[in-house]
CSV table of C-alpha atoms in Angstrom, one decimal:
chain,number,residue,atom,x,y,z
A,1,MET,CA,70.4,-86.7,7.7
A,2,LYS,CA,68.4,-85.0,10.4
A,3,PRO,CA,66.0,-83.2,8.1
A,4,VAL,CA,65.4,-86.5,6.5
A,5,VAL,CA,64.6,-88.3,9.8
A,6,ASP,CA,62.4,-85.3,11.1
A,7,PHE,CA,60.1,-85.9,7.7
A,8,ILE,CA,59.6,-89.3,8.3
A,9,GLY,CA,58.8,-88.8,11.7
A,10,GLY,CA,56.3,-86.4,10.9
A,11,GLN,CA,54.4,-88.6,8.5
A,12,ASN,CA,52.7,-92.3,8.8
A,13,SER,CA,52.6,-93.4,5.2
A,14,PHE,CA,54.5,-92.7,2.3
A,15,ALA,CA,54.6,-93.2,-1.2
A,16,VAL,CA,57.9,-94.1,-2.4
A,17,PHE,CA,58.7,-93.2,-6.3
A,18,THR,CA,61.6,-93.8,-8.8
A,19,HIS,CA,62.4,-92.3,-12.0
A,20,LEU,CA,60.8,-93.3,-15.3
A,21,ASN,CA,62.3,-96.9,-16.7
A,22,PRO,CA,64.1,-97.7,-13.3
A,23,ASP,CA,67.6,-99.3,-12.7
A,24,GLY,CA,69.0,-101.4,-10.2
A,25,ASP,CA,69.9,-98.3,-7.8
A,26,ALA,CA,66.4,-96.9,-7.9
A,27,LEU,CA,64.3,-100.0,-7.5
A,28,GLY,CA,66.7,-101.6,-4.6
A,29,SER,CA,66.7,-98.3,-2.9
A,30,ALA,CA,62.7,-97.8,-3.1
A,31,PHE,CA,62.2,-101.4,-1.7
A,32,SER,CA,64.7,-101.1,0.7
A,33,LEU,CA,63.3,-97.8,2.0
A,34,ALA,CA,59.8,-99.0,1.8
A,35,SER,CA,61.1,-101.9,4.1
A,36,ALA,CA,62.5,-99.9,6.6
A,37,LEU,CA,59.6,-97.6,7.2
A,38,ARG,CA,57.3,-100.5,7.2
A,39,GLY,CA,59.6,-101.7,10.2
A,40,LEU,CA,59.0,-98.4,12.0
A,41,LYS,CA,54.9,-99.5,11.5
A,42,LYS,CA,54.5,-97.0,8.9
A,43,ARG,CA,52.7,-97.4,5.9
A,44,ALA,CA,54.7,-97.8,2.5
A,45,ASP,CA,54.3,-98.5,-0.9
A,46,VAL,CA,56.5,-98.6,-3.9
A,47,LEU,CA,54.7,-97.1,-6.8
A,48,LEU,CA,55.8,-98.0,-10.2
A,49,LEU,CA,54.5,-96.9,-13.5
A,50,ALA,CA,55.1,-100.2,-15.4
A,51,PRO,CA,56.0,-103.8,-13.7
A,52,LEU,CA,59.2,-104.5,-12.5
A,53,PRO,CA,61.9,-106.2,-15.0
A,54,GLU,CA,62.4,-109.7,-14.6
A,55,LYS,CA,66.2,-109.5,-13.3
A,56,TYR,CA,65.1,-107.4,-10.3
A,57,ASP,CA,61.6,-109.1,-9.5
A,58,PHE,CA,62.7,-110.7,-6.3
A,59,PRO,CA,59.8,-112.2,-3.9
A,60,GLU,CA,60.9,-110.4,-1.3
A,61,PHE,CA,60.0,-107.2,-3.1
A,62,ARG,CA,56.6,-107.8,-4.2
A,63,PRO,CA,54.8,-107.2,-0.7
A,64,TYR,CA,55.8,-103.6,-1.2
A,65,LEU,CA,54.9,-103.0,-4.9
A,66,LYS,CA,51.6,-101.5,-6.4
A,67,MET,CA,51.1,-100.2,-9.6
A,68,LEU,CA,50.6,-96.2,-9.7
A,69,ALA,CA,47.4,-96.5,-11.6
A,70,GLN,CA,46.0,-98.8,-8.7
A,71,ALA,CA,47.0,-96.5,-6.1
A,72,ASP,CA,44.7,-93.8,-4.3
A,73,ALA,CA,46.6,-90.6,-3.4
A,74,GLU,CA,44.0,-90.3,-0.6
A,75,GLU,CA,45.8,-93.3,1.1
A,76,TYR,CA,49.2,-91.6,1.5
A,77,GLY,CA,50.3,-88.6,3.5
A,78,ALA,CA,53.9,-88.0,2.0
A,79,CYS,CA,55.7,-88.8,-1.1
A,80,ILE,CA,59.6,-89.7,-1.5
A,81,ALA,CA,61.2,-90.1,-4.8
A,82,VAL,CA,64.4,-91.8,-4.6
A,83,ASP,CA,67.5,-91.7,-7.3
A,84,CYS,CA,65.5,-89.2,-9.3
A,85,ALA,CA,67.9,-86.9,-10.5
A,86,ASP,CA,65.0,-84.3,-11.8
A,87,GLU,CA,61.4,-83.7,-11.3
A,88,LEU,CA,60.8,-84.4,-15.0
A,89,ARG,CA,62.0,-88.3,-14.5
A,90,LEU,CA,59.0,-88.9,-12.1
A,91,ALA,CA,57.0,-88.9,-15.4
A,92,ASP,CA,53.2,-89.6,-14.6
A,93,ALA,CA,54.1,-89.7,-11.2
A,94,ARG,CA,54.9,-86.0,-11.1
A,95,ALA,CA,51.4,-84.7,-10.2
A,96,PHE,CA,51.2,-87.3,-7.2
A,97,PHE,CA,54.3,-86.2,-6.1
A,98,PHE,CA,53.9,-82.8,-5.8
A,99,SER,CA,50.1,-82.9,-4.3
A,100,LYS,CA,51.7,-84.2,-0.8
A,101,PRO,CA,54.5,-83.2,1.3
A,102,ASN,CA,57.6,-84.6,-0.6
A,103,MET,CA,61.2,-85.3,-0.3
A,104,ASN,CA,64.2,-86.5,-2.5
A,105,LEU,CA,66.8,-88.8,-1.9
A,106,ASP,CA,69.7,-89.2,-4.6
A,107,HIS,CA,73.1,-89.0,-5.4
A,108,HIS,CA,73.1,-87.2,-8.9
A,109,ALA,CA,75.5,-84.2,-8.9
A,110,SER,CA,73.0,-82.5,-11.5
A,111,ASN,CA,70.2,-82.8,-9.0
A,112,PRO,CA,68.5,-79.4,-8.6
A,113,LYS,CA,66.9,-80.3,-5.3
A,114,TYR,CA,63.3,-80.0,-6.4
A,115,ALA,CA,61.4,-81.5,-3.5
A,116,GLN,CA,60.5,-79.8,-0.3
A,117,VAL,CA,63.2,-82.0,1.6
A,118,ASN,CA,66.2,-82.7,-0.4
A,119,HIS,CA,69.2,-85.1,0.6
A,120,VAL,CA,71.5,-85.4,-2.4
A,121,ALA,CA,74.8,-86.9,-1.3
A,122,ASP,CA,78.2,-87.6,-3.3
A,123,VAL,CA,77.9,-91.5,-2.8
A,124,ALA,CA,78.4,-94.3,-5.1
A,125,ALA,CA,74.5,-95.3,-5.1
A,126,THR,CA,71.3,-93.9,-3.8
A,127,GLY,CA,71.1,-97.4,-1.9
A,128,GLU,CA,74.1,-96.0,0.5
A,129,ILE,CA,71.7,-93.1,1.5
A,130,ILE,CA,69.2,-95.7,2.5
A,131,PHE,CA,71.8,-97.8,4.3
A,132,ASP,CA,72.5,-94.7,6.4
A,133,LEU,CA,69.3,-93.5,6.7
A,134,MET,CA,68.0,-96.9,8.2
A,135,ARG,CA,71.0,-96.5,10.7
A,136,ALA,CA,69.8,-93.0,11.8
A,137,LEU,CA,66.2,-94.3,12.4
A,138,ASN,CA,67.4,-97.6,14.5
A,139,ALA,CA,66.2,-99.8,11.5
A,140,THR,CA,67.6,-103.3,10.8
A,141,PRO,CA,67.4,-104.5,7.2
A,142,ASP,CA,65.5,-107.4,6.5
A,143,GLU,CA,65.9,-109.6,3.8
A,144,ALA,CA,64.2,-107.3,1.1
A,145,ALA,CA,66.2,-104.5,2.3
A,146,ARG,CA,69.5,-106.4,2.1
A,147,ILE,CA,68.9,-107.6,-1.3
A,148,GLY,CA,67.6,-104.3,-2.0
A,149,ILE,CA,70.7,-102.2,-1.0
A,150,TYR,CA,73.1,-104.7,-2.5
A,151,THR,CA,71.4,-104.2,-5.9
A,152,ALA,CA,71.5,-100.8,-5.5
A,153,ILE,CA,75.1,-100.5,-4.8
A,154,ALA,CA,76.5,-103.6,-7.1
A,155,THR,CA,74.3,-102.0,-10.1
A,156,ASP,CA,75.5,-98.7,-10.0
A,157,THR,CA,79.1,-99.2,-9.8
A,158,GLY,CA,78.9,-101.8,-12.6
A,159,ASN,CA,79.5,-105.0,-10.1
A,160,PHE,CA,82.2,-102.8,-8.4
A,161,THR,CA,84.2,-102.0,-11.5
A,162,PHE,CA,83.1,-98.5,-12.3
A,163,SER,CA,85.2,-95.5,-11.2
A,164,ASN,CA,82.5,-94.5,-8.7
A,165,THR,CA,83.2,-97.7,-6.7
A,166,THR,CA,84.7,-96.8,-3.3
A,167,PRO,CA,85.8,-98.3,0.0
A,168,ARG,CA,82.6,-97.6,1.6
A,169,ALA,CA,80.6,-99.2,-1.2
A,170,PHE,CA,82.5,-102.3,-0.2
A,171,GLU,CA,82.0,-102.1,3.3
A,172,ILE,CA,78.5,-101.8,3.1
A,173,CYS,CA,77.9,-104.5,0.9
A,174,SER,CA,80.3,-106.8,3.3
A,175,GLN,CA,77.8,-105.8,6.1
A,176,ILE,CA,74.8,-106.8,4.0
A,177,ILE,CA,76.1,-110.2,3.2
A,178,ASN,CA,77.3,-110.8,6.8
A,179,MET,CA,73.6,-110.2,7.9
A,180,GLY,CA,72.9,-113.4,6.0
A,181,MET,CA,72.1,-112.3,2.4
A,182,ASP,CA,72.5,-115.4,-0.4
A,183,ILE,CA,74.9,-113.0,-2.6
A,184,ASN,CA,75.4,-115.9,-5.4
A,185,PHE,CA,71.7,-116.2,-6.0
A,186,VAL,CA,71.1,-112.5,-5.9
A,187,ALA,CA,74.2,-111.5,-8.2
A,188,ASN,CA,73.3,-114.4,-10.5
A,189,LYS,CA,69.9,-113.0,-10.8
A,190,ILE,CA,71.0,-109.5,-11.6
A,191,PHE,CA,74.4,-109.7,-13.9
A,192,ASN,CA,74.2,-113.2,-15.2
A,193,GLU,CA,70.6,-114.3,-16.3
A,194,ARG,CA,68.7,-112.8,-19.1
A,195,SER,CA,65.9,-113.6,-21.5
A,196,LEU,CA,66.4,-114.5,-25.0
A,197,GLY,CA,65.3,-111.3,-26.2
A,198,ALA,CA,68.0,-109.4,-24.3
A,199,THR,CA,70.7,-111.9,-25.7
A,200,LEU,CA,69.3,-111.4,-29.0
A,201,LEU,CA,69.5,-107.7,-28.5
A,202,ILE,CA,72.8,-107.6,-27.3
A,203,SER,CA,73.8,-109.3,-31.1
A,204,THR,CA,71.8,-106.2,-32.5
A,205,PHE,CA,73.5,-103.6,-30.6
A,206,ILE,CA,76.9,-104.8,-31.4
A,207,ARG,CA,75.9,-105.1,-35.0
A,208,ASN,CA,74.6,-101.5,-35.2
A,209,MET,CA,77.7,-100.2,-33.3
A,210,ARG,CA,80.0,-97.8,-35.3
A,211,LEU,CA,83.3,-96.3,-34.3
A,212,HIS,CA,84.1,-92.5,-34.7
A,213,ARG,CA,86.6,-90.1,-33.7
A,214,ASP,CA,89.7,-92.3,-34.4
A,215,GLY,CA,88.0,-95.1,-32.4
A,216,LYS,CA,87.2,-93.2,-29.4
A,217,LEU,CA,83.5,-92.4,-29.8
A,218,ALA,CA,81.3,-95.6,-30.2
A,219,ILE,CA,77.6,-95.1,-31.2
A,220,SER,CA,74.8,-97.6,-31.8
A,221,VAL,CA,71.3,-97.0,-32.5
A,222,ILE,CA,68.3,-99.6,-31.8
A,223,THR,CA,64.9,-98.7,-33.5
A,224,ARG,CA,61.6,-99.9,-32.1
A,225,ASN,CA,61.3,-102.5,-35.1
A,226,GLU,CA,64.5,-104.2,-34.1
A,227,MET,CA,63.4,-104.3,-30.3
A,228,GLU,CA,60.2,-105.9,-31.4
A,229,GLU,CA,62.2,-108.3,-33.7
A,230,ALA,CA,64.2,-109.1,-30.8
A,231,GLY,CA,61.7,-109.8,-28.5
A,232,ALA,CA,63.0,-107.3,-26.2
A,233,LYS,CA,61.9,-105.0,-23.4
A,234,PRO,CA,63.0,-101.5,-22.8
A,235,SER,CA,64.4,-102.9,-19.4
A,236,ASP,CA,66.9,-105.3,-21.7
A,237,CYS,CA,68.7,-102.1,-22.6
A,238,GLU,CA,69.7,-101.2,-19.0
A,239,SER,CA,73.5,-102.1,-19.3
A,240,ILE,CA,73.8,-103.0,-23.1
A,241,ILE,CA,75.8,-99.9,-23.6
A,242,ASN,CA,78.8,-101.4,-21.8
A,243,TYR,CA,79.6,-103.6,-24.9
A,244,ALA,CA,80.7,-100.1,-26.4
A,245,ARG,CA,82.1,-98.7,-23.7
A,246,ASP,CA,84.4,-101.9,-23.0
A,247,VAL,CA,85.8,-101.7,-26.8
A,248,GLN,CA,89.6,-100.8,-26.1
A,249,THR,CA,90.2,-97.9,-27.9
A,250,VAL,CA,86.8,-96.1,-26.5
A,251,GLU,CA,86.5,-93.3,-24.5
A,252,ILE,CA,82.9,-92.3,-25.1
A,253,ALA,CA,80.1,-94.8,-25.7
A,254,VAL,CA,76.7,-93.7,-27.1
A,255,PHE,CA,73.6,-95.8,-27.2
A,256,ILE,CA,70.5,-94.1,-28.8
A,257,ARG,CA,67.2,-96.3,-28.6
A,258,GLU,CA,64.1,-95.0,-30.3
A,259,VAL,CA,61.2,-94.5,-28.1
A,260,LYS,CA,58.8,-93.2,-30.4
A,261,GLU,CA,58.5,-91.5,-33.8
A,262,GLY,CA,61.2,-88.8,-33.7
A,263,ALA,CA,62.0,-89.4,-30.2
A,264,TYR,CA,65.0,-91.0,-28.9
A,265,LYS,CA,66.4,-92.0,-25.4
A,266,VAL,CA,70.0,-91.2,-25.7
A,267,SER,CA,72.7,-92.9,-23.0
A,268,PHE,CA,76.3,-91.9,-22.5
A,269,ARG,CA,79.1,-93.6,-20.9
A,270,SER,CA,82.5,-92.5,-20.5
A,271,LYS,CA,85.7,-94.6,-19.4
A,272,GLN,CA,88.6,-92.0,-18.0
A,273,TYR,CA,88.0,-88.4,-18.4
A,274,ALA,CA,85.2,-87.5,-20.5
A,275,ASP,CA,82.2,-85.5,-18.6
A,276,VAL,CA,79.1,-87.2,-20.2
A,277,ALA,CA,77.0,-85.5,-17.3
A,278,ASP,CA,77.7,-81.9,-19.2
A,279,PHE,CA,77.6,-83.7,-22.9
A,280,ALA,CA,74.0,-84.7,-21.7
A,281,GLY,CA,73.1,-81.4,-20.1
A,282,ARG,CA,73.4,-79.6,-23.0
A,283,TYR,CA,70.1,-81.3,-24.1
A,284,GLY,CA,68.1,-81.2,-21.0
A,285,GLY,CA,69.7,-84.4,-19.5
A,286,GLY,CA,72.1,-85.0,-16.6
A,287,GLY,CA,73.5,-87.8,-14.4
A,288,HIS,CA,76.9,-88.6,-13.5
A,289,VAL,CA,80.6,-87.8,-14.9
A,290,ARG,CA,80.6,-91.1,-16.4
A,291,ALA,CA,77.2,-92.0,-17.0
A,292,ALA,CA,74.3,-89.7,-18.1
A,293,GLY,CA,71.7,-89.4,-20.4
A,294,CYS,CA,69.0,-87.3,-22.1
A,295,MET,CA,66.3,-87.3,-24.8
A,296,MET,CA,66.4,-86.2,-28.3
A,297,LYS,CA,63.9,-85.2,-30.6
A,298,GLY,CA,64.2,-85.1,-34.6
A,299,ASN,CA,65.7,-87.0,-37.3
A,300,ILE,CA,68.0,-89.9,-36.6
A,301,TYR,CA,70.6,-88.8,-39.2
A,302,ASP,CA,70.5,-85.3,-37.9
A,303,ILE,CA,70.9,-86.6,-34.2
A,304,LEU,CA,73.8,-88.7,-35.0
A,305,GLN,CA,75.6,-85.9,-36.9
A,306,THR,CA,75.3,-83.6,-33.6
A,307,VAL,CA,76.5,-86.5,-31.1
A,308,VAL,CA,79.6,-87.1,-33.6
A,309,SER,CA,80.2,-83.4,-33.8
A,310,VAL,CA,79.7,-82.4,-30.1
A,311,ALA,CA,81.8,-85.5,-28.8
A,312,GLY,CA,84.8,-84.2,-30.4
A,313,GLU,CA,84.6,-81.4,-27.7
A,314,TYR,CA,85.0,-84.2,-24.8
A,315,ILE,CA,87.5,-86.4,-26.5
A,316,ARG,CA,91.4,-85.8,-26.1
């Protein structure tokens, strides 16, 4: 942690980045970090490529938020990427990030340590790294940081049900709640509330789901037209794959979403033993052993045939 603390000590203004289509860990970590940096009397903004997903749009986060398109790189002395497993996932922020002294804080085992300073730890969520960093900086979490750290850990552990859930994850969230965070309000907004479009998308996902490999592989494909018909946004897809993973016989769940003509975002989840990070890595992606993703291009029928065929190597 010392190189991280030294990096922060040597700079006065920071642009904080997440990966493309950020999830709860990325956003929670980013806003917690920005809050901590401002508490140290440094300038810090979270620069996003798109507006916050509704379920993560907490009023406490808004003072730290700025759209990348509105940001002036000259206003920042350094850049920090959180929960971003590789530099390509910075997308349109990539050039900005590498134009400044930069640091990478992450928990993905596949992270190639692409920044000048790298801290990649084997923890449940990047939010744990931010919590430990705040302690190292003697920074007290304010309400934005408390919500952010809880959001990061709770979402990346599947509300404390995934295999990456650890006693440490519970301990940190217990401390956060003891500091005064309203867990009922925050957890309900993250896990229970959803738009009509997101609800209709669940129906489409389940209707399109097909089982293969003796029921051990579940695949669902959603097209751009189906997204539009449901009135859903990409952020509504974040946890939808769990409806396939939760089928009793399934070991590997795959969600294939059309991003543009001939290009598909492929998400993988496994339940007990399959290494989907290795699976995704074969196609330029990565992630965790139980949760990973990649992009695939081509005809959807060829992609489906490939996924079903290769999945056989990971299923017992």
